[in-house]
Amino acid sequence: MVQDGIILSNVLLTEDTYRMEIACDSSHAKPGQFVQVEVPGYFLRRPISICEITSHGLVLVYKVVGQGTQKMAEMKEGNINLFGPLGTGFPVEAKEHVVLMGGGVGVPPLYETAKQYLHQGTKVDVVLGFNTKNQAIYLEEFEALGARVTVASMDGSIGVKGTVIDAMQEKEIPGDFILACGPLPMLKAIQNTYTKGYISLEARMACGMGACMGCVVKDQEGHSLRVCKDGPVFEIGKVAL
Ligand SMILES: Cc1cc2nc3c(=O)[nH]c(=O)nc-3n(C[C@H](O)[C@H](O)[C@H](O)COP(=O)(O)OP(=O)(O)OC[C@H]3O[C@@H](n4cnc5c(N)ncnc54)[C@H](O)[C@@H]3O)c2cc1C
Ligand code: FES
């Protein structure tokens, strides 16, 4: 669905990461899905995960990495065109306990996921990894939801020094059911360590709706999977990483 939304706010969270709140139709949105954001002056839309589904729209949290996201950071209150929600989301299954593992800008889609698991009474551990303290986002927000939050940083400036997997081991958090989003090396390590749950992948995208085959990855049998349509959320072990 292509729709016009209204930017309600677009504010800096950390050194290069912004939070944009949009009034739009969010009635069909699920945690882990994404929207393709139209950026004025650019032909290709930018895929950004849904961080939060509100009663009146969506929240996106994005890092400035290039020209498109820089332009997004400069967008003021006013109109914005979105295509979505798109892709598969994180399933919200009946579980006693889940672990949400996020790295860098893989953290945002876990927020709505945590909210929905906590809402149904599931105990939620959130394990968040960053390169350094200044890049840490959403720690208080997850705590305010009622999740148990563990932080890791590669330089040791906040939380456990090392990766999210190091933090899981140091804090003895059982990895019974994982929902993860983050950089590829992190997802590979998670897929090699845990057997139950889901990971959310990133890929360069064009159409965002399964038509152009621009975002294809392979499953373990060598079959093609489109990250935009068959994913971005896949069961752990399904994709050959
Ligand atoms: C399903 C999905 C969800 C995402 N969710 C988020 C999110 O919640 N927050 C966030 O900060 N980032 C997210 N990303 C990454 C985000 O799409 C890119 O950082 C962004 O498109 C970069 O655009 P740019 O013009 O600033 O960078 P440039 O490097 O100038 O972009 C050039 C082109 O490459 C594409 N591109 C560049 N990097 C990526 C990338 N990592 N993934 C996909 N396309 C890329 C751009 O869309 C553009 O078409 C997500 C990506 C995907 C696929
Ligand atoms: S981006 Fe076109 S098929 Fe995925």
Tab-separated table of C-alpha atoms and ligand atoms in Angstrom:
chain	number	residue	atom	x	y	z
A	1	MET	CA	0.000	0.000	0.000
A	2	VAL	CA	1.347	3.400	-0.985
A	3	GLN	CA	0.189	6.058	1.414
A	4	ASP	CA	0.832	9.663	2.365
A	5	GLY	CA	1.709	10.144	5.998
A	6	ILE	CA	2.532	13.201	8.032
A	7	ILE	CA	5.835	13.577	9.853
A	8	LEU	CA	4.976	14.587	13.430
A	9	SER	CA	8.580	14.775	14.628
A	10	ASN	CA	12.063	13.895	13.370
A	11	VAL	CA	14.643	14.181	16.133
A	12	LEU	CA	18.268	13.229	16.770
A	13	LEU	CA	18.675	10.343	19.262
A	14	THR	CA	22.445	9.861	19.221
A	15	GLU	CA	25.325	11.141	17.122
A	16	ASP	CA	23.930	9.880	13.777
A	17	THR	CA	20.634	8.153	14.561
A	18	TYR	CA	17.197	9.755	14.299
A	19	ARG	CA	13.666	8.939	15.421
A	20	MET	CA	10.843	9.878	13.072
A	21	GLU	CA	7.225	9.700	14.196
A	22	ILE	CA	4.692	9.527	11.385
A	23	ALA	CA	0.908	9.789	11.401
A	24	CYS	CA	-0.350	7.212	8.887
A	25	ASP	CA	-2.454	4.080	8.569
A	26	SER	CA	-0.743	1.457	10.731
A	27	SER	CA	-3.717	-0.852	11.112
A	28	HIS	CA	-2.087	-3.743	9.189
A	29	ALA	CA	1.466	-3.310	10.492
A	30	LYS	CA	3.294	-6.111	12.313
A	31	PRO	CA	6.554	-6.017	14.281
A	32	GLY	CA	9.563	-6.774	12.069
A	33	GLN	CA	7.958	-5.469	8.893
A	34	PHE	CA	9.400	-2.468	7.065
A	35	VAL	CA	8.300	0.473	4.948
A	36	GLN	CA	9.885	1.863	1.796
A	37	VAL	CA	10.311	5.589	2.424
A	38	GLU	CA	10.190	8.021	-0.493
A	39	VAL	CA	13.051	10.489	-0.169
A	40	PRO	CA	12.602	13.667	-2.232
A	41	GLY	CA	15.102	13.789	-5.100
A	42	TYR	CA	15.882	10.042	-5.074
A	43	PHE	CA	14.348	7.450	-7.376
A	44	LEU	CA	14.772	4.437	-5.078
A	45	ARG	CA	12.881	4.345	-1.814
A	46	ARG	CA	14.823	3.557	1.388
A	47	PRO	CA	13.750	0.464	3.369
A	48	ILE	CA	13.389	1.205	7.104
A	49	SER	CA	12.007	-1.161	9.758
A	50	ILE	CA	8.973	-0.378	11.815
A	51	CYS	CA	10.235	0.438	15.309
A	52	GLU	CA	6.885	1.087	16.913
A	53	ILE	CA	3.253	0.846	15.905
A	54	THR	CA	1.265	3.598	17.607
A	55	SER	CA	-2.485	4.193	17.690
A	56	HIS	CA	-2.081	6.812	14.977
A	57	GLY	CA	0.906	5.656	12.929
A	58	LEU	CA	4.491	4.419	12.958
A	59	VAL	CA	7.851	5.268	14.483
A	60	LEU	CA	11.020	4.731	12.420
A	61	VAL	CA	14.532	4.873	13.870
A	62	TYR	CA	17.276	5.246	11.294
A	63	LYS	CA	20.979	5.891	11.060
A	64	VAL	CA	22.444	8.377	8.596
A	65	VAL	CA	24.821	6.366	6.406
A	66	GLY	CA	24.521	8.014	2.998
A	67	GLN	CA	22.726	10.648	0.962
A	68	GLY	CA	19.217	9.197	1.266
A	69	THR	CA	19.212	8.889	5.040
A	70	GLN	CA	20.910	12.315	5.321
A	71	LYS	CA	17.997	13.760	3.347
A	72	MET	CA	15.560	11.934	5.662
A	73	ALA	CA	17.259	13.559	8.657
A	74	GLU	CA	16.604	16.973	7.086
A	75	MET	CA	12.891	16.313	6.519
A	76	LYS	CA	10.692	18.585	8.637
A	77	GLU	CA	7.166	18.137	9.931
A	78	GLY	CA	4.941	17.644	6.883
A	79	ASN	CA	4.136	15.094	4.207
A	80	ILE	CA	6.004	11.835	3.636
A	81	ASN	CA	5.153	9.058	1.208
A	82	LEU	CA	5.440	5.450	2.369
A	83	PHE	CA	5.073	2.083	0.648
A	84	GLY	CA	4.192	-0.635	3.114
A	85	PRO	CA	4.072	-2.259	5.596
A	86	LEU	CA	6.075	-4.860	3.647
A	87	GLY	CA	7.578	-8.296	4.227
A	88	THR	CA	7.176	-10.899	6.919
A	89	GLY	CA	7.287	-9.784	10.527
A	90	PHE	CA	8.549	-11.420	13.700
A	91	PRO	CA	5.901	-13.950	14.781
A	92	VAL	CA	4.409	-13.329	18.203
A	93	GLU	CA	4.053	-16.913	19.455
A	94	ALA	CA	2.833	-18.236	22.802
A	95	LYS	CA	6.141	-18.509	24.713
A	96	GLU	CA	7.121	-18.278	28.365
A	97	HIS	CA	10.396	-16.568	27.571
A	98	VAL	CA	12.035	-15.029	24.509
A	99	VAL	CA	15.361	-13.311	23.899
A	100	LEU	CA	15.513	-10.365	21.531
A	101	MET	CA	19.047	-9.778	20.250
A	102	GLY	CA	19.822	-6.546	18.410
A	103	GLY	CA	22.939	-4.957	17.010
A	104	GLY	CA	23.264	-1.280	16.033
A	105	VAL	CA	20.386	-0.191	13.802
A	106	GLY	CA	19.044	-3.737	14.049
A	107	VAL	CA	17.674	-2.692	17.438
A	108	PRO	CA	14.588	-0.686	16.303
A	109	PRO	CA	12.356	-3.530	14.988
A	110	LEU	CA	12.815	-5.347	18.305
A	111	TYR	CA	10.996	-2.589	20.195
A	112	GLU	CA	7.515	-3.314	18.843
A	113	THR	CA	8.307	-7.029	19.043
A	114	ALA	CA	9.162	-6.686	22.756
A	115	LYS	CA	6.019	-4.650	23.338
A	116	GLN	CA	3.773	-7.318	21.834
A	117	TYR	CA	5.472	-10.253	23.636
A	118	LEU	CA	5.308	-8.421	26.976
A	119	HIS	CA	1.669	-7.539	26.345
A	120	GLN	CA	0.762	-11.241	26.143
A	121	GLY	CA	2.682	-12.027	29.365
A	122	THR	CA	5.909	-13.469	27.897
A	123	LYS	CA	9.128	-12.768	29.840
A	124	VAL	CA	11.440	-10.806	27.556
A	125	ASP	CA	15.226	-10.537	27.721
A	126	VAL	CA	16.612	-7.871	25.403
A	127	VAL	CA	20.317	-8.108	24.599
A	128	LEU	CA	21.614	-5.108	22.683
A	129	GLY	CA	25.061	-4.719	21.150
A	130	PHE	CA	26.788	-1.545	20.001
A	131	ASN	CA	30.311	-0.602	18.967
A	132	THR	CA	30.527	2.043	21.679
A	133	LYS	CA	28.432	3.793	24.359
A	134	ASN	CA	27.668	6.855	22.199
A	135	GLN	CA	25.830	4.656	19.695
A	136	ALA	CA	23.580	2.997	22.290
A	137	ILE	CA	19.886	3.595	21.640
A	138	TYR	CA	16.563	2.644	23.211
A	139	LEU	CA	17.918	1.207	26.488
A	140	GLU	CA	15.494	3.150	28.712
A	141	GLU	CA	12.652	2.573	26.262
A	142	PHE	CA	12.995	-1.230	26.497
A	143	GLU	CA	13.321	-1.010	30.292
A	144	ALA	CA	10.185	1.143	30.486
A	145	LEU	CA	8.281	-1.592	28.649
A	146	GLY	CA	9.273	-4.089	31.383
A	147	ALA	CA	11.941	-6.060	29.502
A	148	ARG	CA	15.183	-7.160	31.182
A	149	VAL	CA	17.891	-5.310	29.281
A	150	THR	CA	21.515	-6.456	28.896
A	151	VAL	CA	23.983	-4.343	26.928
A	152	ALA	CA	27.247	-5.249	25.212
A	153	SER	CA	29.763	-3.004	23.511
A	154	MET	CA	32.799	-3.899	21.463
A	155	ASP	CA	35.014	-1.336	23.233
A	156	GLY	CA	33.648	-2.080	26.711
A	157	SER	CA	32.443	1.510	27.239
A	158	ILE	CA	28.991	0.244	28.238
A	159	GLY	CA	27.834	-3.133	29.522
A	160	VAL	CA	29.669	-6.375	28.804
A	161	LYS	CA	32.772	-5.986	26.641
A	162	GLY	CA	32.231	-8.010	23.470
A	163	THR	CA	29.343	-9.226	21.351
A	164	VAL	CA	25.715	-9.922	22.205
A	165	ILE	CA	26.627	-13.623	22.361
A	166	ASP	CA	29.388	-12.859	24.888
A	167	ALA	CA	26.780	-10.986	26.953
A	168	MET	CA	24.331	-13.914	26.737
A	169	GLN	CA	27.036	-16.259	28.036
A	170	GLU	CA	28.317	-13.933	30.756
A	171	LYS	CA	24.809	-13.240	32.096
A	172	GLU	CA	23.765	-16.892	31.605
A	173	ILE	CA	20.664	-15.943	29.627
A	174	PRO	CA	19.029	-19.068	28.194
A	175	GLY	CA	18.816	-18.871	24.400
A	176	ASP	CA	15.614	-20.898	24.228
A	177	PHE	CA	13.873	-18.760	21.600
A	178	ILE	CA	15.703	-15.958	19.787
A	179	LEU	CA	14.431	-13.051	17.701
A	180	ALA	CA	17.362	-11.150	16.210
A	181	CYS	CA	18.206	-8.268	13.915
A	182	GLY	CA	21.606	-6.741	13.241
A	183	PRO	CA	24.690	-6.878	11.048
A	184	LEU	CA	25.446	-10.033	9.070
A	185	PRO	CA	28.397	-11.261	11.218
A	186	MET	CA	26.158	-11.062	14.284
A	187	LEU	CA	23.366	-12.993	12.566
A	188	LYS	CA	25.825	-15.628	11.345
A	189	ALA	CA	27.122	-16.108	14.893
A	190	ILE	CA	23.567	-16.360	16.213
A	191	GLN	CA	22.635	-18.930	13.562
A	192	ASN	CA	25.733	-20.974	14.495
A	193	THR	CA	24.935	-20.827	18.212
A	194	TYR	CA	21.143	-21.094	18.570
A	195	THR	CA	18.620	-23.354	16.877
A	196	LYS	CA	15.187	-21.905	17.670
A	197	GLY	CA	13.833	-18.550	16.595
A	198	TYR	CA	14.041	-16.000	13.818
A	199	ILE	CA	16.524	-13.560	12.305
A	200	SER	CA	15.830	-10.448	10.242
A	201	LEU	CA	18.102	-9.810	7.256
A	202	GLU	CA	19.039	-6.697	5.312
A	203	ALA	CA	19.626	-6.529	1.565
A	204	ARG	CA	19.855	-3.786	-1.027
A	205	MET	CA	16.354	-3.362	-2.389
A	206	ALA	CA	14.687	-1.807	-5.384
A	207	CYS	CA	11.001	-2.724	-5.781
A	208	GLY	CA	10.510	-3.961	-2.195
A	209	MET	CA	7.607	-6.158	-3.278
A	210	GLY	CA	9.115	-9.327	-4.716
A	211	ALA	CA	9.183	-8.403	-8.409
A	212	CYS	CA	12.747	-7.404	-9.339
A	213	MET	CA	14.765	-10.202	-7.627
A	214	GLY	CA	17.255	-7.549	-6.523
A	215	CYS	CA	17.391	-8.741	-2.936
A	216	VAL	CA	17.823	-12.500	-3.345
A	217	VAL	CA	19.607	-14.749	-0.825
A	218	LYS	CA	19.879	-18.559	-0.947
A	219	ASP	CA	18.411	-21.096	1.421
A	220	GLN	CA	20.389	-24.155	2.582
A	221	GLU	CA	19.281	-26.098	-0.539
A	222	GLY	CA	20.340	-23.303	-2.887
A	223	HIS	CA	16.837	-22.021	-3.620
A	224	SER	CA	16.343	-18.271	-4.014
A	225	LEU	CA	14.553	-16.273	-1.340
A	226	ARG	CA	13.603	-12.629	-1.690
A	227	VAL	CA	14.491	-10.681	1.441
A	228	CYS	CA	11.733	-8.127	0.761
A	229	LYS	CA	8.882	-10.582	0.248
A	230	ASP	CA	9.890	-13.987	1.720
A	231	GLY	CA	11.652	-12.107	4.556
A	232	PRO	CA	13.161	-9.982	5.960
A	233	VAL	CA	12.373	-12.299	8.897
A	234	PHE	CA	13.424	-15.937	8.389
A	235	GLU	CA	13.520	-18.925	10.697
A	236	ILE	CA	16.987	-19.558	12.164
A	237	GLY	CA	18.809	-22.018	9.893
A	238	LYS	CA	16.739	-21.363	6.777
A	239	VAL	CA	19.076	-18.972	4.953
A	240	ALA	CA	22.643	-19.889	3.971
A	241	LEU	CA	24.559	-17.004	5.555
B	1	LIG	C1	14.372	-4.605	5.515
B	1	LIG	C2	15.331	-3.497	5.888
B	1	LIG	C3	15.102	-2.781	7.053
B	1	LIG	C4	15.981	-1.760	7.426
B	1	LIG	N1	15.720	-1.091	8.577
B	1	LIG	C5	16.531	-0.087	8.951
B	1	LIG	C6	16.251	0.641	10.154
B	1	LIG	O1	15.265	0.383	10.875
B	1	LIG	N2	17.106	1.640	10.480
B	1	LIG	C7	18.201	1.946	9.708
B	1	LIG	O2	18.950	2.855	10.076
B	1	LIG	N3	18.480	1.278	8.576
B	1	LIG	C8	17.658	0.277	8.175
B	1	LIG	N4	17.929	-0.399	7.009
B	1	LIG	C9	19.097	0.013	6.204
B	1	LIG	C10	18.702	1.231	5.361
B	1	LIG	O3	17.780	0.834	4.361
B	1	LIG	C11	19.941	1.816	4.662
B	1	LIG	O4	20.845	2.283	5.649
B	1	LIG	C12	19.555	2.974	3.751
B	1	LIG	O5	18.796	2.497	2.650
B	1	LIG	C13	20.800	3.696	3.257
B	1	LIG	O6	20.409	4.706	2.346
B	1	LIG	P1	21.363	5.920	1.983
B	1	LIG	O7	20.833	6.569	0.772
B	1	LIG	O8	21.563	6.794	3.173
B	1	LIG	O9	22.751	5.202	1.738
B	1	LIG	P2	23.506	4.937	0.367
B	1	LIG	O10	24.631	3.997	0.666
B	1	LIG	O11	23.831	6.226	-0.314
B	1	LIG	O12	22.405	4.191	-0.487
B	1	LIG	C14	22.566	3.822	-1.827
B	1	LIG	C15	21.513	2.769	-2.148
B	1	LIG	O13	21.818	1.559	-1.454
B	1	LIG	C16	20.751	1.189	-0.584
B	1	LIG	N5	21.327	0.742	0.683
B	1	LIG	C17	22.432	1.214	1.276
B	1	LIG	N6	22.668	0.547	2.428
B	1	LIG	C18	21.664	-0.368	2.549
B	1	LIG	C19	21.343	-1.345	3.521
B	1	LIG	N7	22.102	-1.540	4.605
B	1	LIG	N8	20.224	-2.071	3.342
B	1	LIG	C20	19.453	-1.889	2.268
B	1	LIG	N9	19.719	-0.992	1.300
B	1	LIG	C21	20.801	-0.231	1.452
B	1	LIG	C22	19.940	2.454	-0.411
B	1	LIG	O14	18.567	2.162	-0.103
B	1	LIG	C23	20.097	3.128	-1.749
B	1	LIG	O15	19.211	2.591	-2.688
B	1	LIG	C24	17.098	-1.433	6.616
B	1	LIG	C25	17.321	-2.160	5.441
B	1	LIG	C26	16.459	-3.178	5.092
B	1	LIG	C27	16.698	-3.954	3.835
B	2	FES	S1	13.621	-5.663	-3.827
B	2	FES	FE1	12.673	-6.342	-5.676
B	2	FES	S2	12.407	-8.479	-5.281
B	2	FES	FE2	13.143	-7.706	-3.389
